[in-house]
mmCIF file of C-alpha atoms in Angstrom:
data_model
loop_
_atom_site.group_PDB
_atom_site.id
_atom_site.type_symbol
_atom_site.label_atom_id
_atom_site.label_comp_id
_atom_site.label_asym_id
_atom_site.label_seq_id
_atom_site.Cartn_x
_atom_site.Cartn_y
_atom_site.Cartn_z
ATOM 1 C CA MET G 1 -7.457 -26.531 -6.391
ATOM 2 C CA LYS G 2 -6.168 -23.762 -4.123
ATOM 3 C CA ILE G 3 -4.350 -21.032 -6.028
ATOM 4 C CA CYS G 4 -2.237 -18.463 -4.225
ATOM 5 C CA VAL G 5 -2.358 -15.037 -5.838
ATOM 6 C CA PHE G 6 0.256 -12.456 -4.908
ATOM 7 C CA LEU G 7 -0.796 -8.900 -5.798
ATOM 8 C CA ALA G 8 -0.985 -5.323 -4.571
ATOM 9 C CA HIS G 9 -3.155 -4.063 -1.758
ATOM 10 C CA LYS G 10 -2.999 -0.619 -3.369
ATOM 11 C CA ASP G 11 -5.764 0.895 -5.474
ATOM 12 C CA LEU G 12 -4.570 0.827 -9.061
ATOM 13 C CA ALA G 13 -6.308 1.595 -12.311
ATOM 14 C CA GLY G 14 -6.697 0.340 -15.828
ATOM 15 C CA PRO G 15 -5.303 -2.959 -17.017
ATOM 16 C CA TYR G 16 -4.357 -4.235 -13.550
ATOM 17 C CA VAL G 17 -7.919 -4.018 -12.233
ATOM 18 C CA GLU G 18 -9.308 -5.659 -15.362
ATOM 19 C CA ALA G 19 -6.749 -8.488 -15.253
ATOM 20 C CA THR G 20 -7.484 -9.048 -11.560
ATOM 21 C CA ARG G 21 -11.218 -9.173 -12.205
ATOM 22 C CA LYS G 22 -10.789 -11.618 -15.104
ATOM 23 C CA LEU G 23 -8.483 -13.941 -13.177
ATOM 24 C CA ALA G 24 -10.811 -13.945 -10.153
ATOM 25 C CA LEU G 25 -13.877 -14.802 -12.213
ATOM 26 C CA LEU G 26 -11.974 -17.599 -13.970
ATOM 27 C CA LEU G 27 -10.758 -18.964 -10.620
ATOM 28 C CA ALA G 28 -14.303 -19.139 -9.308
ATOM 29 C CA ALA G 29 -15.819 -20.483 -12.545
ATOM 30 C CA ARG G 30 -13.271 -23.297 -12.606
ATOM 31 C CA GLY G 31 -13.980 -24.245 -8.985
ATOM 32 C CA HIS G 32 -10.726 -23.011 -7.453
ATOM 33 C CA THR G 33 -10.149 -21.464 -4.030
ATOM 34 C CA LEU G 34 -8.250 -18.194 -3.697
ATOM 35 C CA VAL G 35 -5.359 -18.107 -1.239
ATOM 36 C CA TRP G 36 -4.185 -14.528 -0.733
ATOM 37 C CA GLY G 37 -3.096 -11.945 1.788
ATOM 38 C CA GLY G 38 -6.583 -11.521 3.233
ATOM 39 C CA CYS G 39 -6.625 -7.769 2.692
ATOM 40 C CA ASP G 40 -9.817 -5.875 1.855
ATOM 41 C CA ALA G 41 -8.121 -3.078 -0.082
ATOM 42 C CA GLY G 42 -6.794 -2.407 -3.563
ATOM 43 C CA LEU G 43 -6.271 -5.262 -5.990
ATOM 44 C CA MET G 44 -6.533 -7.725 -3.094
ATOM 45 C CA LYS G 45 -10.116 -6.545 -2.583
ATOM 46 C CA VAL G 46 -10.844 -6.754 -6.305
ATOM 47 C CA VAL G 47 -9.676 -10.364 -6.531
ATOM 48 C CA ALA G 48 -11.616 -11.419 -3.410
ATOM 49 C CA ASP G 49 -14.799 -9.554 -4.457
ATOM 50 C CA HIS G 50 -14.873 -11.277 -7.827
ATOM 51 C CA VAL G 51 -13.978 -14.738 -6.529
ATOM 52 C CA VAL G 52 -16.869 -14.461 -4.068
ATOM 53 C CA ALA G 53 -19.194 -13.059 -6.760
ATOM 54 C CA GLY G 54 -18.367 -16.119 -8.866
ATOM 55 C CA GLY G 55 -19.147 -18.489 -5.989
ATOM 56 C CA GLY G 56 -15.547 -19.241 -5.014
ATOM 57 C CA ARG G 57 -13.914 -19.708 -1.618
ATOM 58 C CA LEU G 58 -11.359 -17.511 0.167
ATOM 59 C CA VAL G 59 -8.360 -18.495 2.284
ATOM 60 C CA GLY G 60 -6.616 -15.457 3.780
ATOM 61 C CA VAL G 61 -3.240 -15.227 5.465
ATOM 62 C CA THR G 62 -2.349 -12.012 7.265
ATOM 63 C CA VAL G 63 0.017 -10.706 9.925
ATOM 64 C CA PRO G 64 -0.840 -8.801 13.124
ATOM 65 C CA PHE G 65 0.155 -5.382 11.782
ATOM 66 C CA LEU G 66 -2.248 -5.807 8.822
ATOM 67 C CA GLU G 67 -5.195 -7.373 10.673
ATOM 68 C CA HIS G 68 -7.057 -4.057 10.631
ATOM 69 C CA LYS G 69 -7.228 -4.364 6.815
ATOM 70 C CA THR G 70 -8.531 -7.946 6.830
ATOM 71 C CA ARG G 71 -11.579 -8.765 4.766
ATOM 72 C CA PRO G 72 -14.602 -9.890 6.792
ATOM 73 C CA GLY G 73 -16.328 -13.193 6.028
ATOM 74 C CA ILE G 74 -13.320 -15.174 4.809
ATOM 75 C CA ASP G 75 -13.874 -18.960 4.630
ATOM 76 C CA GLU G 76 -10.511 -19.691 6.296
ATOM 77 C CA MET G 77 -8.282 -17.099 7.955
ATOM 78 C CA TYR G 78 -4.767 -17.519 9.325
ATOM 79 C CA VAL G 79 -2.683 -14.979 11.231
ATOM 80 C CA ALA G 80 1.054 -15.517 10.820
ATOM 81 C CA GLY G 81 3.578 -14.167 13.314
ATOM 82 C CA ASP G 82 5.546 -12.264 10.664
ATOM 83 C CA LEU G 83 5.913 -11.812 6.916
ATOM 84 C CA ALA G 84 8.238 -14.814 6.527
ATOM 85 C CA GLU G 85 5.706 -17.108 8.192
ATOM 86 C CA ARG G 86 2.938 -15.527 6.109
ATOM 87 C CA LYS G 87 4.724 -16.452 2.867
ATOM 88 C CA ALA G 88 5.288 -19.990 4.140
ATOM 89 C CA LEU G 89 1.614 -20.398 5.108
ATOM 90 C CA MET G 90 0.388 -19.035 1.796
ATOM 91 C CA LEU G 91 2.596 -21.480 -0.102
ATOM 92 C CA HIS G 92 1.622 -24.323 2.233
ATOM 93 C CA HIS G 93 -2.103 -23.782 1.608
ATOM 94 C CA ALA G 94 -1.729 -23.492 -2.176
ATOM 95 C CA ASP G 95 -1.371 -25.933 -5.044
ATOM 96 C CA ALA G 96 -0.049 -23.237 -7.391
ATOM 97 C CA VAL G 97 1.049 -19.594 -7.363
ATOM 98 C CA VAL G 98 0.115 -16.715 -9.667
ATOM 99 C CA ALA G 99 1.906 -13.392 -9.195
ATOM 100 C CA MET G 100 0.123 -10.315 -10.471
ATOM 101 C CA ALA G 101 1.132 -6.658 -10.437
ATOM 102 C CA GLY G 102 2.380 -5.517 -7.053
ATOM 103 C CA GLY G 103 5.064 -3.701 -5.152
ATOM 104 C CA LEU G 104 8.008 -4.794 -3.042
ATOM 105 C CA GLY G 105 5.907 -7.230 -1.004
ATOM 106 C CA THR G 106 4.753 -9.027 -4.137
ATOM 107 C CA LEU G 107 8.280 -9.095 -5.527
ATOM 108 C CA ASP G 108 9.550 -10.524 -2.228
ATOM 109 C CA GLU G 109 6.830 -13.178 -2.246
ATOM 110 C CA VAL G 110 7.410 -14.329 -5.799
ATOM 111 C CA THR G 111 11.204 -14.374 -5.559
ATOM 112 C CA GLU G 112 11.062 -16.428 -2.357
ATOM 113 C CA VAL G 113 8.688 -18.925 -3.982
ATOM 114 C CA LEU G 114 11.062 -19.173 -6.968
ATOM 115 C CA GLU G 115 14.082 -19.615 -4.675
ATOM 116 C CA LEU G 116 12.342 -22.410 -2.779
ATOM 117 C CA LYS G 117 11.367 -24.079 -6.056
ATOM 118 C CA LYS G 118 14.942 -23.763 -7.332
ATOM 119 C CA HIS G 119 16.120 -25.724 -4.302
ATOM 120 C CA GLY G 120 13.446 -28.402 -4.689
ATOM 121 C CA MET G 121 11.473 -27.302 -1.621
ATOM 122 C CA HIS G 122 8.237 -27.444 -3.669
ATOM 123 C CA ASP G 123 7.225 -28.306 -7.213
ATOM 124 C CA LYS G 124 4.132 -26.125 -7.493
ATOM 125 C CA PRO G 125 3.601 -24.212 -10.726
ATOM 126 C CA VAL G 126 4.517 -20.519 -10.525
ATOM 127 C CA VAL G 127 3.082 -18.048 -13.030
ATOM 128 C CA LEU G 128 3.878 -14.398 -13.585
ATOM 129 C CA LEU G 129 0.728 -12.770 -14.955
ATOM 130 C CA ASN G 130 2.520 -10.260 -17.129
ATOM 131 C CA THR G 131 -0.268 -7.697 -17.483
ATOM 132 C CA ASP G 132 0.742 -4.738 -19.651
ATOM 133 C CA GLY G 133 4.371 -6.008 -19.612
ATOM 134 C CA PHE G 134 4.623 -5.582 -15.831
ATOM 135 C CA TYR G 135 7.073 -8.485 -15.392
ATOM 136 C CA GLU G 136 9.217 -7.920 -18.513
ATOM 137 C CA GLY G 137 12.110 -6.543 -16.461
ATOM 138 C CA LEU G 138 12.081 -9.513 -14.103
ATOM 139 C CA MET G 139 11.849 -11.973 -17.000
ATOM 140 C CA THR G 140 14.805 -10.250 -18.691
ATOM 141 C CA GLN G 141 16.822 -10.660 -15.498
ATOM 142 C CA LEU G 142 15.783 -14.304 -15.091
ATOM 143 C CA ARG G 143 16.694 -15.077 -18.729
ATOM 144 C CA ARG G 144 20.122 -13.542 -18.138
ATOM 145 C CA MET G 145 20.562 -15.615 -14.971
ATOM 146 C CA GLU G 146 19.703 -18.724 -16.975
ATOM 147 C CA ALA G 147 21.996 -17.820 -19.886
ATOM 148 C CA GLU G 148 24.927 -17.120 -17.588
ATOM 149 C CA GLY G 149 24.500 -20.309 -15.577
ATOM 150 C CA PHE G 150 23.043 -18.921 -12.341
ATOM 151 C CA LEU G 151 19.958 -21.169 -12.396
ATOM 152 C CA PRO G 152 20.306 -24.898 -11.662
ATOM 153 C CA LEU G 153 17.269 -25.770 -13.796
ATOM 154 C CA PRO G 154 15.737 -24.429 -16.990
ATOM 155 C CA LEU G 155 13.785 -21.210 -16.587
ATOM 156 C CA ASP G 156 10.662 -22.756 -18.119
ATOM 157 C CA GLU G 157 10.643 -25.327 -15.292
ATOM 158 C CA LEU G 158 10.955 -22.572 -12.701
ATOM 159 C CA VAL G 159 8.342 -20.072 -13.874
ATOM 160 C CA TYR G 160 5.829 -19.449 -16.642
ATOM 161 C CA SER G 161 5.057 -15.917 -17.816
ATOM 162 C CA THR G 162 1.964 -14.908 -19.773
ATOM 163 C CA PRO G 163 -0.127 -11.778 -20.303
ATOM 164 C CA GLU G 164 -3.321 -13.865 -20.486
ATOM 165 C CA GLU G 165 -5.397 -14.835 -17.447
ATOM 166 C CA GLN G 166 -6.818 -17.957 -19.090
ATOM 167 C CA ALA G 167 -3.336 -19.135 -20.131
ATOM 168 C CA ALA G 168 -2.162 -18.679 -16.535
ATOM 169 C CA LEU G 169 -4.897 -20.968 -15.210
ATOM 170 C CA ASP G 170 -4.513 -23.430 -18.083
ATOM 171 C CA HIS G 171 -0.835 -23.718 -17.167
ATOM 172 C CA VAL G 172 -1.374 -24.359 -13.457
ATOM 173 C CA GLU G 173 -4.158 -26.833 -14.137
ATOM 174 C CA ALA G 174 -2.028 -28.751 -16.641
ATOM 175 C CA ARG G 175 0.934 -28.797 -14.257
ATOM 176 C CA THR G 176 -1.142 -30.081 -11.331
ATOM 177 C CA ARG G 177 -3.220 -32.570 -13.345
ATOM 178 C CA PHE G 178 -6.392 -30.733 -12.311
ATOM 179 C CA SER G 179 -9.707 -31.710 -13.851
ATOM 180 C CA ALA G 180 -12.124 -28.804 -14.119
ATOM 181 C CA PRO G 181 -15.691 -29.447 -12.938
ATOM 182 C CA ALA G 182 -18.134 -30.428 -15.672
ATOM 183 C CA ALA G 183 -20.196 -27.525 -16.932
#
C-alpha cells in the first residue's frame, strides 16, 4: 500500500522525531511505500531515512521552488506546478493519508484532504497522528463542527486520531482491506 505522510520539513526534537522514526520503520516493515513531499530536511528526512533503512520505497512529490531540497535517490519523483497540484498528486498516488506534526503547509494539506473526503471526492482513510497532543486543538474544533451540524458525515468516518503509530497503520490497513506480508 502507498501511504501519504504529511509532516514538517523543519528540524524538530523529542517526541516528534521518535514518532516519525517509529512510523517509518513500521511502514517499511509492513511492506508499504511512503508518499511524501520529497524533501531531504527535518522530519521529512527522518521519515525517508527510516523507510529506506527498513527496506521501503519512496515516492516524492515536490514543486519547483523546493526542488533544491529534494532527496536524492527517490524511487519515483514528481514535480508539480504548484502547491495545489502537489497536494492532488500526493493524494492521487496514495491509498491512505497520515498527518504528523507540521506547520501551516501540513495543516493546509490535511484540511484539504478532509474537505475532499467530506464531499465524496475520495474515500481513503485519513489519520491524525496525535503525537504529544499535537492535534488536540484541531480535534476539538472538528468535534464542535460535528456537534453543531457543520459536517455532513460523522467525524469518525472523516478522520481517525491516535497518539500511537501502530494504531495509525492498523487503522489504514483495516480501512483499505490490506493484508500485511507474511513474516
